[in-house]
PDB file of C-alpha atoms in Angstrom:
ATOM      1  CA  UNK I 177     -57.044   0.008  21.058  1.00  0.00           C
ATOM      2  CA  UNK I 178     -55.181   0.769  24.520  1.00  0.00           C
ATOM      3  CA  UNK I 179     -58.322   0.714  27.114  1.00  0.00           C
ATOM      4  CA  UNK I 180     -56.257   2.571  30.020  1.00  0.00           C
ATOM      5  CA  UNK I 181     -52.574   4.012  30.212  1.00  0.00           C
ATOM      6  CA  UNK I 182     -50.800   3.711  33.573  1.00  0.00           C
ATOM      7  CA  UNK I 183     -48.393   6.519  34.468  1.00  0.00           C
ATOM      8  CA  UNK I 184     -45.706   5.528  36.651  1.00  0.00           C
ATOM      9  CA  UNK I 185     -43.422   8.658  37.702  1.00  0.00           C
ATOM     10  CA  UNK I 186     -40.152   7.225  38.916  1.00  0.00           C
ATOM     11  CA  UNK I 187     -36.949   8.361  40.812  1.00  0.00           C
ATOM     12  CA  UNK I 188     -34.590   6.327  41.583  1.00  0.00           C
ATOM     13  CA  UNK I 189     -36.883   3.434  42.265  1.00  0.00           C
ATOM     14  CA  UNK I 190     -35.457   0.524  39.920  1.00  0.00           C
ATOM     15  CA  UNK I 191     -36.838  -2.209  42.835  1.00  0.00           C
ATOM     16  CA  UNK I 192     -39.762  -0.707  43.655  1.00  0.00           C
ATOM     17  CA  UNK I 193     -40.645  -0.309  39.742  1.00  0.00           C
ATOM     18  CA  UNK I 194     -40.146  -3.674  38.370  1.00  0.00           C
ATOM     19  CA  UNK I 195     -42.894  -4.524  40.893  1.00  0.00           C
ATOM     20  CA  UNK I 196     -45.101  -1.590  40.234  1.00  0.00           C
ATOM     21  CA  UNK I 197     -44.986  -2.576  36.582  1.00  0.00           C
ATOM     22  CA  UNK I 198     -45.647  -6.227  37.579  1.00  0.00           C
ATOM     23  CA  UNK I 199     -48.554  -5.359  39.595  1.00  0.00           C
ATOM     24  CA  UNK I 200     -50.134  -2.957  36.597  1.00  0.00           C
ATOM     25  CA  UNK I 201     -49.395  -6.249  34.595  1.00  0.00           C
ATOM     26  CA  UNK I 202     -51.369  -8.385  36.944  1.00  0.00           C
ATOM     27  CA  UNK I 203     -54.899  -6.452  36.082  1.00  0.00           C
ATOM     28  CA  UNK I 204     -57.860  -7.218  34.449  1.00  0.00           C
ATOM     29  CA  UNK I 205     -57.996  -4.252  32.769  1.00  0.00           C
ATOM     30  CA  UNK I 206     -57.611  -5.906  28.754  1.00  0.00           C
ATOM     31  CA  UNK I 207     -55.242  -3.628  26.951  1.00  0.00           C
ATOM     32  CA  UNK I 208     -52.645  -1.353  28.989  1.00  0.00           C
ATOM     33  CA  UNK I 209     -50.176   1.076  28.209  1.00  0.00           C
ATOM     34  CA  UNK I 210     -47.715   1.615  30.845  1.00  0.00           C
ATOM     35  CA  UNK I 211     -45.475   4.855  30.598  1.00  0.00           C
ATOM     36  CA  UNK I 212     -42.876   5.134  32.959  1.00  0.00           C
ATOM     37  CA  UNK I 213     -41.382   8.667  33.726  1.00  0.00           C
ATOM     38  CA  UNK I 214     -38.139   8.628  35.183  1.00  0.00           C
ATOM     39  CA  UNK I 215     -37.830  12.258  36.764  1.00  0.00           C
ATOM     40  CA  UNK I 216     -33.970  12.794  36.207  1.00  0.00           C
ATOM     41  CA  UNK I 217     -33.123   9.894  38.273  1.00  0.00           C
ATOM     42  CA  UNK I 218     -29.112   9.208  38.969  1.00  0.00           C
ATOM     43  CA  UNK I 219     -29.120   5.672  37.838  1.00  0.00           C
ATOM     44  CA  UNK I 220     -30.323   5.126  34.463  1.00  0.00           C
ATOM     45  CA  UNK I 221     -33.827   3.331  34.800  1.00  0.00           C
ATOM     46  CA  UNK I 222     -33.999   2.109  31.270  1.00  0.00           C
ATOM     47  CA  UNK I 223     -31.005   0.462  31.106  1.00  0.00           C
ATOM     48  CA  UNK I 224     -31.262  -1.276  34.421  1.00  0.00           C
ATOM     49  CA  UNK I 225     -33.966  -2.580  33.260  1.00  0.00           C
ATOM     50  CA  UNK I 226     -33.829  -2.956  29.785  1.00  0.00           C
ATOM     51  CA  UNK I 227     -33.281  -6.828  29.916  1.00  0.00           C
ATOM     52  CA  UNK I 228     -36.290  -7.619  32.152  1.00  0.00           C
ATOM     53  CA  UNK I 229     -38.637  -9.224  29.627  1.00  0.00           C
ATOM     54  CA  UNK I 230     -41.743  -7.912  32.414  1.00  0.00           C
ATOM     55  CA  UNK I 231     -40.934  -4.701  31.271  1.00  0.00           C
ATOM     56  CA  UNK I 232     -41.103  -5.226  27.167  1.00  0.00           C
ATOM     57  CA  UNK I 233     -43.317  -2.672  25.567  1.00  0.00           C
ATOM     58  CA  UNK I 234     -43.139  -0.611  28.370  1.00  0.00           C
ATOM     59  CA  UNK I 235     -42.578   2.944  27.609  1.00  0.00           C
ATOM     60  CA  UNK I 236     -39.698   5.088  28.884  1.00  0.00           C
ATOM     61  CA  UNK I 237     -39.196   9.234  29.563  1.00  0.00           C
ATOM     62  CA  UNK I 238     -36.791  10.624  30.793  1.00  0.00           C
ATOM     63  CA  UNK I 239     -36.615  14.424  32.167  1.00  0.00           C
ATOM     64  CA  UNK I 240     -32.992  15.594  31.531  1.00  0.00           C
ATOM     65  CA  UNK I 241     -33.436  17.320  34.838  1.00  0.00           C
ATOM     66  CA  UNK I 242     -35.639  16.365  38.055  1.00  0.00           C
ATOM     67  CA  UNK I 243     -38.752  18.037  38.322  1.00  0.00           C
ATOM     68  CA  UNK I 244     -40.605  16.340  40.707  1.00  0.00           C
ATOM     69  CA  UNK I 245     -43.985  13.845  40.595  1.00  0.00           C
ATOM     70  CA  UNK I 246     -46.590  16.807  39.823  1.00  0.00           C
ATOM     71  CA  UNK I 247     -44.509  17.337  36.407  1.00  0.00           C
ATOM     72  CA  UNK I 248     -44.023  13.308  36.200  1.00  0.00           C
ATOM     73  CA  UNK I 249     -47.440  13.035  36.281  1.00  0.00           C
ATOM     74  CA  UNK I 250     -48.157  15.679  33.469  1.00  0.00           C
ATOM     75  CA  UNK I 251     -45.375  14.367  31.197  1.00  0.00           C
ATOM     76  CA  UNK I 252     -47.048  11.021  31.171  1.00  0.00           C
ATOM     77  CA  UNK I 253     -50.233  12.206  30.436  1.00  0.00           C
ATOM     78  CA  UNK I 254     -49.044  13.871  27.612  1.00  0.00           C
ATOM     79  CA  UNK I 255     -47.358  11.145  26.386  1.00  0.00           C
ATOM     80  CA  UNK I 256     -50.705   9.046  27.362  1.00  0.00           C
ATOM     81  CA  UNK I 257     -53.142   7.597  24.028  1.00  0.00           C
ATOM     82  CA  UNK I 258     -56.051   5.858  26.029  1.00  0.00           C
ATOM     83  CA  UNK I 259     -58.967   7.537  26.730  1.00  0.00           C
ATOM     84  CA  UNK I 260     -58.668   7.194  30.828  1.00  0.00           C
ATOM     85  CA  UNK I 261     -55.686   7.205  32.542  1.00  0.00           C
ATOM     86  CA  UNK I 262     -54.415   6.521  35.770  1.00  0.00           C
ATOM     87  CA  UNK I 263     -51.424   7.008  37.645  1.00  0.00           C
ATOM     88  CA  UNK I 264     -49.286   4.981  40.167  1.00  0.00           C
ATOM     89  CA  UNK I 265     -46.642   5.856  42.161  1.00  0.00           C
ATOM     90  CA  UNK I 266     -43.257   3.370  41.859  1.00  0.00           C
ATOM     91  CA  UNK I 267     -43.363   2.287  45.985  1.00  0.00           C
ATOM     92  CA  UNK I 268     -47.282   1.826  45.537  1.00  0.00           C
ATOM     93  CA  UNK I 269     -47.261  -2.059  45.039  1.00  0.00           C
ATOM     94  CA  UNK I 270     -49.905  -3.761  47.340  1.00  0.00           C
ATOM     95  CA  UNK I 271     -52.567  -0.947  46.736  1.00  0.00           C
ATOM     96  CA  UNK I 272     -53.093  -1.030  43.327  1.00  0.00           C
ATOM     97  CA  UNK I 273     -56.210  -3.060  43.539  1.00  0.00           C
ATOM     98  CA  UNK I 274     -57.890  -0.435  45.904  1.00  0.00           C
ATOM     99  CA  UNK I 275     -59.631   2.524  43.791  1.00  0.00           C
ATOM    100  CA  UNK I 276     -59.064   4.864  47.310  1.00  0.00           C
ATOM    101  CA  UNK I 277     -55.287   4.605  46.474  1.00  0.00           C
ATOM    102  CA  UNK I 278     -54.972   4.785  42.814  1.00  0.00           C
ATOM    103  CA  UNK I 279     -56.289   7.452  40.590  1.00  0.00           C
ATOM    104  CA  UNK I 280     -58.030   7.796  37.270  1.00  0.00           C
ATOM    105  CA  UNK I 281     -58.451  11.041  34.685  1.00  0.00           C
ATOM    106  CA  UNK I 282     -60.091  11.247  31.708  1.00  0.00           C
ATOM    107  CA  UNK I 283     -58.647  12.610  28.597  1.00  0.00           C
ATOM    108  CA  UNK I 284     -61.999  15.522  28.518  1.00  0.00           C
ATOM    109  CA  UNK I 285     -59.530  16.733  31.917  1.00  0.00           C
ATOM    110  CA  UNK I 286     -57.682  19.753  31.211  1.00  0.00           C
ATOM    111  CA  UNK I 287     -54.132  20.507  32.911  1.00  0.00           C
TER     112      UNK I 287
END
């Protein structure tokens, strides 16, 4: 069973991503689901990045038109099956390890 899922709201951030993801990788935390929400970015996120192998079984949403992190945030949550989840933002890379700059929920949290 998925322990945490890490939401990762994304615009136009195909650099800063592939690190974000490979930071989320780097963890202790046993089983992770990373969902990455690309916010109606320009480029296609996906398919840049489709052949990293870093990013294999990491899952991809796309809004069809941008509507900014707060939404991000909530479409990844929905999409979310662990029982706590946490967010990251895409240029958030040497932070992760610090709970003051990343944040967890709980599915029992409401929107």
């Amino acid at each position: 069973m998925v322990s945490v899922s890490v939401v990762i709201p994304a615009h136009n951030r195909v650099a800063y991503l592939r690190e974000s993801v490979r930071s989320v990788r780097a963890q202790t935390a046993g089983d992770v689901e990373i969902i990455v929400v690309d916010d109606a970015s320009t480029t296609d996120i996906s398919g840049a990045l489709a052949s990293d192998p870093l990013l294999h079984g990491v899952r991809f949403l796309r809004h069809p038109e941008n509507l900014g992190p707060g939404e991000s945030r909530r479409t990844g949550v929905r999409a979310a099956t662990a029982p706590a989840i946490r967010w990251k933002l895409a240029a958030m890379l040497a932070f992760w390890a610090s709970e003051s700059c990343s944040w967890f929920i709980f599915r029992e949290f409401h929107w």
